[in-house]
Coordinates of C-alpha atoms in Angstrom, one line a residue:
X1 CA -55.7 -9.1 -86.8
X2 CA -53.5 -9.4 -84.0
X3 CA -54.4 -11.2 -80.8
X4 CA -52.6 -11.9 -77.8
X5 CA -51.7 -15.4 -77.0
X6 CA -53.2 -17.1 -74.1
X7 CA -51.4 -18.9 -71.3
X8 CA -52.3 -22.6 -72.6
X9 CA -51.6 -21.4 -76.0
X10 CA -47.9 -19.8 -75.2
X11 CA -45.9 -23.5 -74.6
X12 CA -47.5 -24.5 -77.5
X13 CA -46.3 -21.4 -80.0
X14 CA -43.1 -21.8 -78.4
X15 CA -42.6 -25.9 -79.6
X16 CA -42.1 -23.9 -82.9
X17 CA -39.1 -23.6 -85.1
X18 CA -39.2 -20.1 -85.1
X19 CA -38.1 -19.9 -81.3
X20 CA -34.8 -21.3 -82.1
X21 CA -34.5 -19.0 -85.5
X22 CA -35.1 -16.2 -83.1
X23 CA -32.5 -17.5 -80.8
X24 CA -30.1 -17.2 -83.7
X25 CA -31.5 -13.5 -84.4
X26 CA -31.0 -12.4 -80.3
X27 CA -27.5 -14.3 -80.6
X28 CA -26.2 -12.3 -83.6
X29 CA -27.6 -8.9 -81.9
X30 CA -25.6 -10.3 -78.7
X31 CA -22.6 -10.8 -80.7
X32 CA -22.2 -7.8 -82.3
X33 CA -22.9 -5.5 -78.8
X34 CA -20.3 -7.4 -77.6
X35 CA -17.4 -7.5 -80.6
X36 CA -18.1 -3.5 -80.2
X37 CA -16.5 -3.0 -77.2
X38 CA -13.1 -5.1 -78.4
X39 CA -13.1 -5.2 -82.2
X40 CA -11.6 -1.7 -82.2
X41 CA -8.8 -2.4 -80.1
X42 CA -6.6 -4.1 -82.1
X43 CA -7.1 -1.4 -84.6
X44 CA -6.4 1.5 -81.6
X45 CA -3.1 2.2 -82.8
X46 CA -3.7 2.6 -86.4
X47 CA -6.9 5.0 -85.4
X48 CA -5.2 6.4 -82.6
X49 CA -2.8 7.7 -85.4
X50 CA -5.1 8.9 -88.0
X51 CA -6.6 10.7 -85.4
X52 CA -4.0 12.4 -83.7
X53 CA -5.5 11.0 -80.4
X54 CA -3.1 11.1 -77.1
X55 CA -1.9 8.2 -75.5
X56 CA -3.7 9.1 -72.2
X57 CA -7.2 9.6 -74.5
X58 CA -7.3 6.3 -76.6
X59 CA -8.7 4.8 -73.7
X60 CA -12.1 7.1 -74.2
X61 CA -12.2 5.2 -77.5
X62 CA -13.0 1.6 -75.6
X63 CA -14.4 3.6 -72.4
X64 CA -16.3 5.8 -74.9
X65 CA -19.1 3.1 -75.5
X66 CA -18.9 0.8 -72.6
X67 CA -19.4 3.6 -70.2
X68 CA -22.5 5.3 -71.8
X69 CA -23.8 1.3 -72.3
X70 CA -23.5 0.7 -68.5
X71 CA -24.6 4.3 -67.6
X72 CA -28.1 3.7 -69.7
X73 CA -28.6 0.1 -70.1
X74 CA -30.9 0.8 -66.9
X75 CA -33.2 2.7 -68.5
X76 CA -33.0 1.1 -71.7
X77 CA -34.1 -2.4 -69.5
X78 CA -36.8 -0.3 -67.9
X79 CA -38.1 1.0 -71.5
X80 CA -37.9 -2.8 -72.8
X81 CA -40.5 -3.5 -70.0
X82 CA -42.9 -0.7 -70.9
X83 CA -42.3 -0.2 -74.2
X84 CA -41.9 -3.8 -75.7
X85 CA -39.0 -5.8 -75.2
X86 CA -39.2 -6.2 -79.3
X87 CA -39.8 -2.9 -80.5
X88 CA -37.1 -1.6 -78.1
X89 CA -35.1 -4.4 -79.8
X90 CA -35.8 -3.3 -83.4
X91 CA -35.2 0.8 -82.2
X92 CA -31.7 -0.4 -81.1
X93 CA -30.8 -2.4 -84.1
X94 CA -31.5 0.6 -86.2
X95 CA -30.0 3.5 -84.1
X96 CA -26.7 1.0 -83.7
X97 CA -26.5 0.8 -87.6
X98 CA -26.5 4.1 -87.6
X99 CA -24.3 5.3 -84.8
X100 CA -21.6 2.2 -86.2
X101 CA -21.6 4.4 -89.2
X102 CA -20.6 7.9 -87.8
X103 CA -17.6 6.1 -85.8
X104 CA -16.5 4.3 -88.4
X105 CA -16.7 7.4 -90.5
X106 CA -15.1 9.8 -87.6
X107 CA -12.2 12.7 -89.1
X108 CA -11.0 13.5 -85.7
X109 CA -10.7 11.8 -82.4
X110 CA -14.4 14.3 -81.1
X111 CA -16.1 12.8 -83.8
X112 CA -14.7 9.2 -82.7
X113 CA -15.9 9.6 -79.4
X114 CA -19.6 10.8 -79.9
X115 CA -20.0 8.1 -82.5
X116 CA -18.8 5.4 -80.2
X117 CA -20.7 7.2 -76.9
X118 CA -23.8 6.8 -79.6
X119 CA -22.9 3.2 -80.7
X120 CA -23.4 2.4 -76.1
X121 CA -26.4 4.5 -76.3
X122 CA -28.6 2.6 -78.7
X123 CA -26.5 -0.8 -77.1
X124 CA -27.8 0.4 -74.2
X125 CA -31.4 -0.4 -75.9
X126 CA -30.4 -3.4 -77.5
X127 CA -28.7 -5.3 -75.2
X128 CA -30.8 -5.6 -72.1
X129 CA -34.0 -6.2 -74.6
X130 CA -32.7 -9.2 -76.0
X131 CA -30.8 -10.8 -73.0
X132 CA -35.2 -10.1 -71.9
X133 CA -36.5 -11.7 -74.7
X134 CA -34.7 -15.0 -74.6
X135 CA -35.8 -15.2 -71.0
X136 CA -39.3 -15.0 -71.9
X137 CA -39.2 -17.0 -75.1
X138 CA -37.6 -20.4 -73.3
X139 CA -39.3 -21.3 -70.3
X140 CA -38.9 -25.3 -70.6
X141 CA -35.4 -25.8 -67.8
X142 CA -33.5 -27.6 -70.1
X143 CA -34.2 -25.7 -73.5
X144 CA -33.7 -22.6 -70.9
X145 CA -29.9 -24.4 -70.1
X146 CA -29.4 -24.5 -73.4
X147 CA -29.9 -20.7 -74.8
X148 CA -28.8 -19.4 -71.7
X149 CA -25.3 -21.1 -72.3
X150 CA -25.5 -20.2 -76.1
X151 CA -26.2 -16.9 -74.8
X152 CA -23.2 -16.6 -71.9
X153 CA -20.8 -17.9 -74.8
X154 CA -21.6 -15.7 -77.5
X155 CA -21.2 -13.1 -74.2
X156 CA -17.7 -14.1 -73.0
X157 CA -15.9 -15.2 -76.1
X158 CA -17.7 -12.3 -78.3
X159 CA -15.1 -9.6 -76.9
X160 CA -12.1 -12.3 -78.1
X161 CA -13.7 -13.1 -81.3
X162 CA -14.2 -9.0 -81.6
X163 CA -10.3 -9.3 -81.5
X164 CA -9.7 -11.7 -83.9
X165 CA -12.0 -9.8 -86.4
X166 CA -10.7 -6.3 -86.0
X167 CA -7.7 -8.0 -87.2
X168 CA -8.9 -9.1 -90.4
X169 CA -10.4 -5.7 -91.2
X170 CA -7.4 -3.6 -90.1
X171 CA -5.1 -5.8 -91.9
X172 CA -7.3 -6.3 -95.3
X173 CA -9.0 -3.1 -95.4
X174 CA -9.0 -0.5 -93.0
X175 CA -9.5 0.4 -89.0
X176 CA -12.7 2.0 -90.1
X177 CA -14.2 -1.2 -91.3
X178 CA -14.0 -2.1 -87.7
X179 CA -17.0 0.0 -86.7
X180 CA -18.6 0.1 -90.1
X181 CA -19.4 -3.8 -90.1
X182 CA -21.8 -3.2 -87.9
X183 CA -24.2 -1.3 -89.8
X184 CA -24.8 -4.4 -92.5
X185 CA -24.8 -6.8 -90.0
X186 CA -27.4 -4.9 -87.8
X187 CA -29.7 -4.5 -90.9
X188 CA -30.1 -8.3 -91.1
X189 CA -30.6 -8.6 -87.5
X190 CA -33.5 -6.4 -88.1
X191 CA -35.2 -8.5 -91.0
X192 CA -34.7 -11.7 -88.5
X193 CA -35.9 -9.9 -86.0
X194 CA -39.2 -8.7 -87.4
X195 CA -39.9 -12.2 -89.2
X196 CA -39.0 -14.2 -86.4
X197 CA -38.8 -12.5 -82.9
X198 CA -41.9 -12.4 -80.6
X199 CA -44.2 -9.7 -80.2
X200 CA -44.5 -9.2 -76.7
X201 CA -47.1 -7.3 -75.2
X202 CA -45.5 -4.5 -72.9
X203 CA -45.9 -4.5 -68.7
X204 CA -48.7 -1.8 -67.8
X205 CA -47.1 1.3 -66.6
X206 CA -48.4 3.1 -63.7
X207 CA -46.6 6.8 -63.2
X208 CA -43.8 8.4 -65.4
X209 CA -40.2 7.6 -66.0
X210 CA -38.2 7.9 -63.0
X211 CA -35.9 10.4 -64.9
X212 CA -34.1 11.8 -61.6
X213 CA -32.8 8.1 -60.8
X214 CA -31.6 7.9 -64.9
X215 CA -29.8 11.2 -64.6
X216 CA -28.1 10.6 -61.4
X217 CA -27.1 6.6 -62.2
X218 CA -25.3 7.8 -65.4
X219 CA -23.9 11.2 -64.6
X220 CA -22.7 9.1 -61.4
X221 CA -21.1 6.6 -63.4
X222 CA -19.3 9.0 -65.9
X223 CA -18.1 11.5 -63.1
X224 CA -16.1 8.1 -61.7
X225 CA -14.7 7.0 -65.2
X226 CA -13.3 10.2 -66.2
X227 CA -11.5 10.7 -62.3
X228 CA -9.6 7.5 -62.9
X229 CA -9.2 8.6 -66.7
X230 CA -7.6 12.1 -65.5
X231 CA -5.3 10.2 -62.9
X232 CA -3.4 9.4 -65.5
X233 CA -2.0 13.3 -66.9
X234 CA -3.3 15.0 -63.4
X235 CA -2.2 13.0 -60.6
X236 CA -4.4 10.8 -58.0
X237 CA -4.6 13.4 -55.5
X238 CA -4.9 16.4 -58.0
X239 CA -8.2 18.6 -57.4
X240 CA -9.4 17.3 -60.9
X241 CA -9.4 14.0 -60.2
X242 CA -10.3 14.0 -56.7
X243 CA -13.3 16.0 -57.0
X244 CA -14.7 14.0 -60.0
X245 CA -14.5 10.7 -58.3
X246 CA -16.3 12.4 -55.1
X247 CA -18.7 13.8 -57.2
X248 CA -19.7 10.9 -59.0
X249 CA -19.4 8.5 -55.7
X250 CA -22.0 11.2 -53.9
X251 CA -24.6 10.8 -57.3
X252 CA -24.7 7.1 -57.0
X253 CA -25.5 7.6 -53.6
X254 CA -27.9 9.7 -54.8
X255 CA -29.2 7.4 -56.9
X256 CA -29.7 4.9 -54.4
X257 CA -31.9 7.2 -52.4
X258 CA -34.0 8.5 -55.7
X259 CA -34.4 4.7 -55.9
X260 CA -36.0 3.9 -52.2
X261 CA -38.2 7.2 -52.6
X262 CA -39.6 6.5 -56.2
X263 CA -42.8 5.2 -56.8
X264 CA -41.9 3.9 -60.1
X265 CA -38.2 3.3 -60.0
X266 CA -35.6 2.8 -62.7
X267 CA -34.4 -0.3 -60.7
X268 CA -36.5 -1.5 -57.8
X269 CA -33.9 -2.2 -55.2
X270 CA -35.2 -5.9 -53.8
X271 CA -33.5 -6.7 -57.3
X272 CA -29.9 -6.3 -56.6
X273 CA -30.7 -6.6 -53.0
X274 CA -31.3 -10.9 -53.2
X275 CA -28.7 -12.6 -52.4
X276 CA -28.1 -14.5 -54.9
X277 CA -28.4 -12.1 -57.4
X278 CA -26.6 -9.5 -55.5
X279 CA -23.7 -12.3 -55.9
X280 CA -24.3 -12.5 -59.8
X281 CA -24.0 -9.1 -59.6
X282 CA -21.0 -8.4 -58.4
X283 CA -19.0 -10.9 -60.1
X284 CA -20.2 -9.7 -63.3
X285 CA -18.6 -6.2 -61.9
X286 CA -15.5 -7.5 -61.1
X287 CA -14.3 -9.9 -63.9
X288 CA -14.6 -7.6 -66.5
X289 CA -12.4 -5.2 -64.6
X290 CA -9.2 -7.6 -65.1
X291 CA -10.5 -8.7 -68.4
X292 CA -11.0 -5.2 -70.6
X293 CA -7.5 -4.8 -69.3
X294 CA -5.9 -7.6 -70.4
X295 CA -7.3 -7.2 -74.0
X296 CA -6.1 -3.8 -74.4
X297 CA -2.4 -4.7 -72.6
X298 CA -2.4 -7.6 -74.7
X299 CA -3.2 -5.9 -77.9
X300 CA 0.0 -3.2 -77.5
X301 CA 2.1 -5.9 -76.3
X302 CA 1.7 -8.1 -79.5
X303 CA 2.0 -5.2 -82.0
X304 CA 4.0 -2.9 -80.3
X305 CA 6.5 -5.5 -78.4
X306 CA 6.6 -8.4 -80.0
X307 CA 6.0 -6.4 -83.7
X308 CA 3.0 -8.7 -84.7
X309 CA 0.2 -7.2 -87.9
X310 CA -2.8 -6.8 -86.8
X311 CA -4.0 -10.2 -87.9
X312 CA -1.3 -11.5 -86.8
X313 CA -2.3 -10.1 -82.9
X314 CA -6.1 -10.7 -83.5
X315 CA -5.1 -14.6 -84.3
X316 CA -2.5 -14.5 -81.0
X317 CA -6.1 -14.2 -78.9
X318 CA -8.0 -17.5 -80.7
X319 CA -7.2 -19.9 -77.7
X320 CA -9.6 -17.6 -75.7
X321 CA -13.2 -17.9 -77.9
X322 CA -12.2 -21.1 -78.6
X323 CA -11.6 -22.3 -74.9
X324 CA -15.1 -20.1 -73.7
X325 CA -17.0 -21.9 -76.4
X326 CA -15.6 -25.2 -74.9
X327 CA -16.5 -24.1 -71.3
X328 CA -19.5 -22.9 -71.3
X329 CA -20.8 -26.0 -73.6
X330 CA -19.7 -28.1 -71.0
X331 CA -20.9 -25.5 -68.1
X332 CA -24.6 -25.6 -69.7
X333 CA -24.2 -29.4 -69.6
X334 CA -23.1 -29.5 -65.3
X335 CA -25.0 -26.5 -64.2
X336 CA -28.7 -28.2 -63.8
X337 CA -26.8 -31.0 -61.6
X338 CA -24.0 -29.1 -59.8
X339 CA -25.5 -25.9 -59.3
X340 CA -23.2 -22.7 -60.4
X341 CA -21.2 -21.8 -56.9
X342 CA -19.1 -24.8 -57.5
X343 CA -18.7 -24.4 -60.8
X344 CA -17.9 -20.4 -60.6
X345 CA -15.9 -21.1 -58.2
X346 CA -13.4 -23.3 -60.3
X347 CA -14.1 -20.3 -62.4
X348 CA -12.5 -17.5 -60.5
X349 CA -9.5 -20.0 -59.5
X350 CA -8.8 -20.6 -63.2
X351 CA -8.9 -17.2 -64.2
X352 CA -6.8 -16.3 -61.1
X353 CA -3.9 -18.8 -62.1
X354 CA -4.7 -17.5 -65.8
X355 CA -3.5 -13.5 -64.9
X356 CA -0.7 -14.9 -62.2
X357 CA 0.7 -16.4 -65.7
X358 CA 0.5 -13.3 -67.8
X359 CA 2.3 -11.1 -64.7
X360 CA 5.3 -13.2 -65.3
X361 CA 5.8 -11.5 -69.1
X362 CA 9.5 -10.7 -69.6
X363 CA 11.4 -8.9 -72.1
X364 CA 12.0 -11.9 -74.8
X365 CA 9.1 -14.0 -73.9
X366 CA 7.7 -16.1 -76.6
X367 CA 4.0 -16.2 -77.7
X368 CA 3.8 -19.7 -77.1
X369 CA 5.8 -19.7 -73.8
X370 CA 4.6 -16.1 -72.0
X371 CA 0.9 -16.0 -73.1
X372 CA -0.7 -18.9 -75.0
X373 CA -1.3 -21.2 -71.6
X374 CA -2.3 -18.3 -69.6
X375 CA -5.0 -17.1 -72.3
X376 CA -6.2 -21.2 -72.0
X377 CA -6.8 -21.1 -68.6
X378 CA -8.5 -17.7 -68.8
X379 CA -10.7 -19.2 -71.4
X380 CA -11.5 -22.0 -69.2
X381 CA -12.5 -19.5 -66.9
X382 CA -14.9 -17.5 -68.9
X383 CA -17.1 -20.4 -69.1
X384 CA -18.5 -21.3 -66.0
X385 CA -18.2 -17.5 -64.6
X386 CA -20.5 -15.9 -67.1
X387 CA -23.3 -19.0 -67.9
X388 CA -23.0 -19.2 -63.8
X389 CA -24.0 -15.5 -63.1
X390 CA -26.3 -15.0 -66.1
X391 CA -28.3 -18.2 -64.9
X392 CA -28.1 -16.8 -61.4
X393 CA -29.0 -13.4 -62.2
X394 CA -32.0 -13.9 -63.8
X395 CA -34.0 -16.5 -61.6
X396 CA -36.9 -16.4 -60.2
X397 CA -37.3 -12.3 -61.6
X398 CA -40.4 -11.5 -62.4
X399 CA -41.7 -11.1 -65.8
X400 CA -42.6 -7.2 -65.5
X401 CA -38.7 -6.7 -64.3
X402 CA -37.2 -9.0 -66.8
X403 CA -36.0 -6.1 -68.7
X404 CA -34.5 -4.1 -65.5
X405 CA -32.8 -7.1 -64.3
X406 CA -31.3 -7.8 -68.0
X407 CA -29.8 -4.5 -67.7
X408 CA -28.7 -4.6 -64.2
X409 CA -26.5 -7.6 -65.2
X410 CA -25.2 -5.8 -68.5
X411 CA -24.5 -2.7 -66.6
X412 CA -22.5 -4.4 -63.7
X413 CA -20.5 -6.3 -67.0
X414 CA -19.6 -2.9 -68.7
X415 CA -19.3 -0.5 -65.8
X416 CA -16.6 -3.3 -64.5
X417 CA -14.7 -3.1 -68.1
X418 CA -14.9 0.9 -67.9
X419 CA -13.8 1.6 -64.7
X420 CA -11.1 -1.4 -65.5
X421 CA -9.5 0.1 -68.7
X422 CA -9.8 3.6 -67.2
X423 CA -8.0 2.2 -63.6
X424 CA -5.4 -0.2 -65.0
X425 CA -4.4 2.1 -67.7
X426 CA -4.0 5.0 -65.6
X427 CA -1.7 2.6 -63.0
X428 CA 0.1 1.0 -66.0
X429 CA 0.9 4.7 -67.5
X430 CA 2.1 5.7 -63.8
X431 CA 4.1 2.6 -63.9
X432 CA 6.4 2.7 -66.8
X433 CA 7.3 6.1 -66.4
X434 CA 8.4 5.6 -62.6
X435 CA 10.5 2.6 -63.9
X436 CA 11.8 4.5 -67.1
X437 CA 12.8 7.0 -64.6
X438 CA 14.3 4.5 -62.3
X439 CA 16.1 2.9 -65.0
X440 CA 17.3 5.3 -67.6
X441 CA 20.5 3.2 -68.6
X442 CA 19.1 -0.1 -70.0
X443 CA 18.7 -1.2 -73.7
X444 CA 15.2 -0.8 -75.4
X445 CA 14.1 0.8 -72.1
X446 CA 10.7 1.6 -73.3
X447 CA 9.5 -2.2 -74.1
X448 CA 11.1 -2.8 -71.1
X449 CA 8.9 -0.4 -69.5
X450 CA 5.7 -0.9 -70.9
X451 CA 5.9 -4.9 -70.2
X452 CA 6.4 -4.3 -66.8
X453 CA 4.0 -1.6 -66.2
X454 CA 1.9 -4.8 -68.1
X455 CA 2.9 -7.5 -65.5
X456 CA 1.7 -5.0 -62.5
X457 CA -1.8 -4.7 -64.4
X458 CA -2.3 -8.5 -64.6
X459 CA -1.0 -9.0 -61.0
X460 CA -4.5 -6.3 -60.1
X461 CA -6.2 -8.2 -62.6
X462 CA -5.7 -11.3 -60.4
X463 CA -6.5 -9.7 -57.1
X464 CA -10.0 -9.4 -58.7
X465 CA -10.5 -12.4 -59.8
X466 CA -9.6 -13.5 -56.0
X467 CA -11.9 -11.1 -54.9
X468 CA -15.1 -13.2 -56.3
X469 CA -14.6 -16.3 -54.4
X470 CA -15.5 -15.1 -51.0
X471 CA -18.2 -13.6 -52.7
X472 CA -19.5 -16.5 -55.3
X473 CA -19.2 -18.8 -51.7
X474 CA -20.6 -16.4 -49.1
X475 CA -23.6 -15.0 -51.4
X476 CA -24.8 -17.8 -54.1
X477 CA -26.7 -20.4 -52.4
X478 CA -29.4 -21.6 -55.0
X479 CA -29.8 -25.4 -55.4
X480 CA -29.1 -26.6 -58.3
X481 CA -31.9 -27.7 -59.2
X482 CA -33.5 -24.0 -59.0
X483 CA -30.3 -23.0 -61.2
X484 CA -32.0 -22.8 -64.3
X485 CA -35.0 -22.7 -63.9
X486 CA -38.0 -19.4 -65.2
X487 CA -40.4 -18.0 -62.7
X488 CA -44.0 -19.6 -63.0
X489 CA -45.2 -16.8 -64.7
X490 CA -46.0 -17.2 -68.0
X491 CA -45.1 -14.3 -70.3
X492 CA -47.7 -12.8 -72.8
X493 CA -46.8 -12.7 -76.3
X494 CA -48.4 -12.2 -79.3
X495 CA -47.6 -13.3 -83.2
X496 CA -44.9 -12.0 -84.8
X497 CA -46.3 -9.3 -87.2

């Protein structure tokens, strides 16, 4: 029979083993949310040609799934909290084997996009439930340090290592296994999951779900997107695109107001609204702007330019899990006694210097000379940014938001990379044909052009990575000591079944 755990009996269940096995479970379920949204782009051309996808469309391939994951991950934190943070957990481990499947099994470049806009739906589950879950399974400060930086790793370096394996795949069996890995790999996150994960008991509901504030937050979100998509064929100042962005800038305002009227509100404001989250916040909107970017610019520059396999270009990205995993083990180890301003701080400076580097590419760079320091630094970047605001973001929250304020921080992470591939790939598009146009006379004028309209995407990559140090110094004020640490409150589990 199954019986809730009491508070004096919760530290004691959670000096278990199985805590850290279900670390490993959360961590895997982590990894593979975050490999989606990269592992297919080092395969893009390769689909992009089976397909018979546009140019300007293969962006909806990437912006596909992290724009429906940002547009619902607020929900899906909300349903976490009154549904169970596990069963939500186990729902999205299932529908994301599935979804994997379809994509990976797509005949047309329609079929691509609903299976990846599928794959972000059930993510959109997934993701802010277990980011939940490790919150509430490690309250002791220092084990906390610990699985939060295991955590912000696997979170930073995961869209890297996503490189490096859609690689492999492409180059020993196909683009397809790219997206069809998942489905294998989900399945035995689901047997860890329901032998080791917690059994939560759910937050008591009072009133309905605030559907008004889920409709406008997401249609909002992909009215914005698609503008800046259609900028790129249409024009910035066409009707098209102007009326989408205005449209989807008036339902996020929308949203906001939904939000101060509703009883029972998708995302209770005073949670963004502290200033030290609010700080979190937005420099986990901002990074990932420059950082989607770079992978996609990156990939088409080491196939396309420099004529690499796809192996070849996933291995050309290894200093950067490699450098995060370095980073944030050594961020988890300084954030209890520095406190994570400083440290973000050196952060958003690294990365900075990191995309100044890149914006120097020149026709006839070398690998080792043109991109291999910059991707170091922007690895030694990753580290203290992400464990910094995922520490940050989810202090002091209480338990029965846990799952809102998991989202929030996912959703600020992959509305930055959508609205980032969507913007820079429009301006890099824009770009090369102006300087094409400008240049018609020089040898192998299309590398020429497409490295430069690269450099001019890296140089806006570094204007927002300068953007978050005002912010990270103005806005994130915690002690260090308060850093790390859970709220008081206890959560209430119950055995595994």
């Amino acid at each position: 029979m199954t019986r809730t755990m009491t508070a004096a009996e919760t530290p004691r269940r959670q000096e278990s083993s199985t805590r850290w096995l279900a670390l490993a479970v959360i961590a895997v379920a982590q990894l593979m949310v975050v490999l989606d949204a990269t592992i297919v782009t080092i395969s893009l051309p390769f689909a992009q040609r089976d397909l018979d996808i546009s140019d300007s469309d293969r962006q909806w391939v990437i912006t596909a799934y992290t724009l429906i994951f940002g547009g619902l991950l607020l929900l899906g934190g909300r349903l976490a909290d009154y549904l169970g943070r596990r069963r939500i957990f186990i729902v999205g481990l299932i529908g994301f084997a599935a979804s994997s499947a379809l994509a990976g099994l797509a005949q047309n470049g329609a079929e691509m996009f609903a299976g990846r806009a599928l794959q972000g739906a059930f993510g959109a589950l997934l993701a802010p439930a277990a980011l939940s879950l490790l919150s509430v399974t490690f309250t002791e400060p220092g084990e906390r340090a610990t699985a939060f930086g295991v955590f912000a790793g696997i979170s930073a370096a995961g869209a890297a290592l996503g490189l490096i394996v859609g690689g492999a795949l492409t180059e020993y069996a196909s683009w397809r296994w790219c997206l069809l890995v998942n489905t294998p790999v989900a399945l035995l996150a689901l047997l860890g999951a329901l032998a080791w994960v917690i059994k939560d008991v759910p937050v008591p509901r009072t009133g309905g779900y605030d559907v008004p504030g889920a409709l406008t937050v997401t249609l909002g979100l992909v009215a914005v997107v698609y503008g800046f998509g259609l900028a790129a064929d249409d024009g910035w100042l066409a009707g098209s695109t102007l009326s989408l962005l205005i449209a989807g800038t008036a339902l996020l305002a929308a949203f906001v107001v939904v939000e101060r009227r509703s009883s029972n509100p998708l995302l209770p404001l005073h949670i963004p609204g502290e200033i030290n989250r609010g700080g979190a916040l937005l420099t986990a909107l901002l990074i990932p702007i420059a950082m989607f970017a770079m992978f996609l610019f990156l990939t088409y520059y080491f196939q396309v330019t420099l004529g690499y396999s796809a192996l070849k270009a996933g291995f050309a990205f290894l200093p950067l899990p490699a450098g995060i995993a370095v980073s944030a083990a050594v961020t988890s180890v300084l954030l209890p006694k520095l406190g994570p301003r400083p440290l973000m701080v050196v952060g958003s400076v690294l990365g900075t210097v990191g995309m100044l580097w890149l914006a120097q590419l020149s026709y006839g760079d070398s690998y080792l000379a043109g991109v291999a320091p910059a991707l170091v630094l922007t690895a030694l970047a990753m580290g203290p940014l992400f464990v910094g605001m995922q520490a940050v973001a989810l202090h002091n929250v209480e338990e029965e938001d846990s799952g809102v304020a998991s989202a929030l921080l996912n959703a600020a992470q992959q509305v930055g990379g959508a609205v980032g591939t969507a913007l820079l790939t429009t301006i890099s598009v824009q770009v090369a044909e102006t300087y094409a146009q400008n240049n018609p006379t020089l040898d192998d004028l299309a590398a020429r052009a497409a490295i430069h309209s690269y450099d001019v995407a890296f140089y806006i990559g570094a204007g927002f990575f300068i953007a978050t140090i005002p912010i990270i110094v103005a806005m994130i004020r915690d002690r260090p000591a308060n850093s790390i640490e859970g709220s008081d409150e206890t959560p209430r589990v119950s055995p595994a079944e």
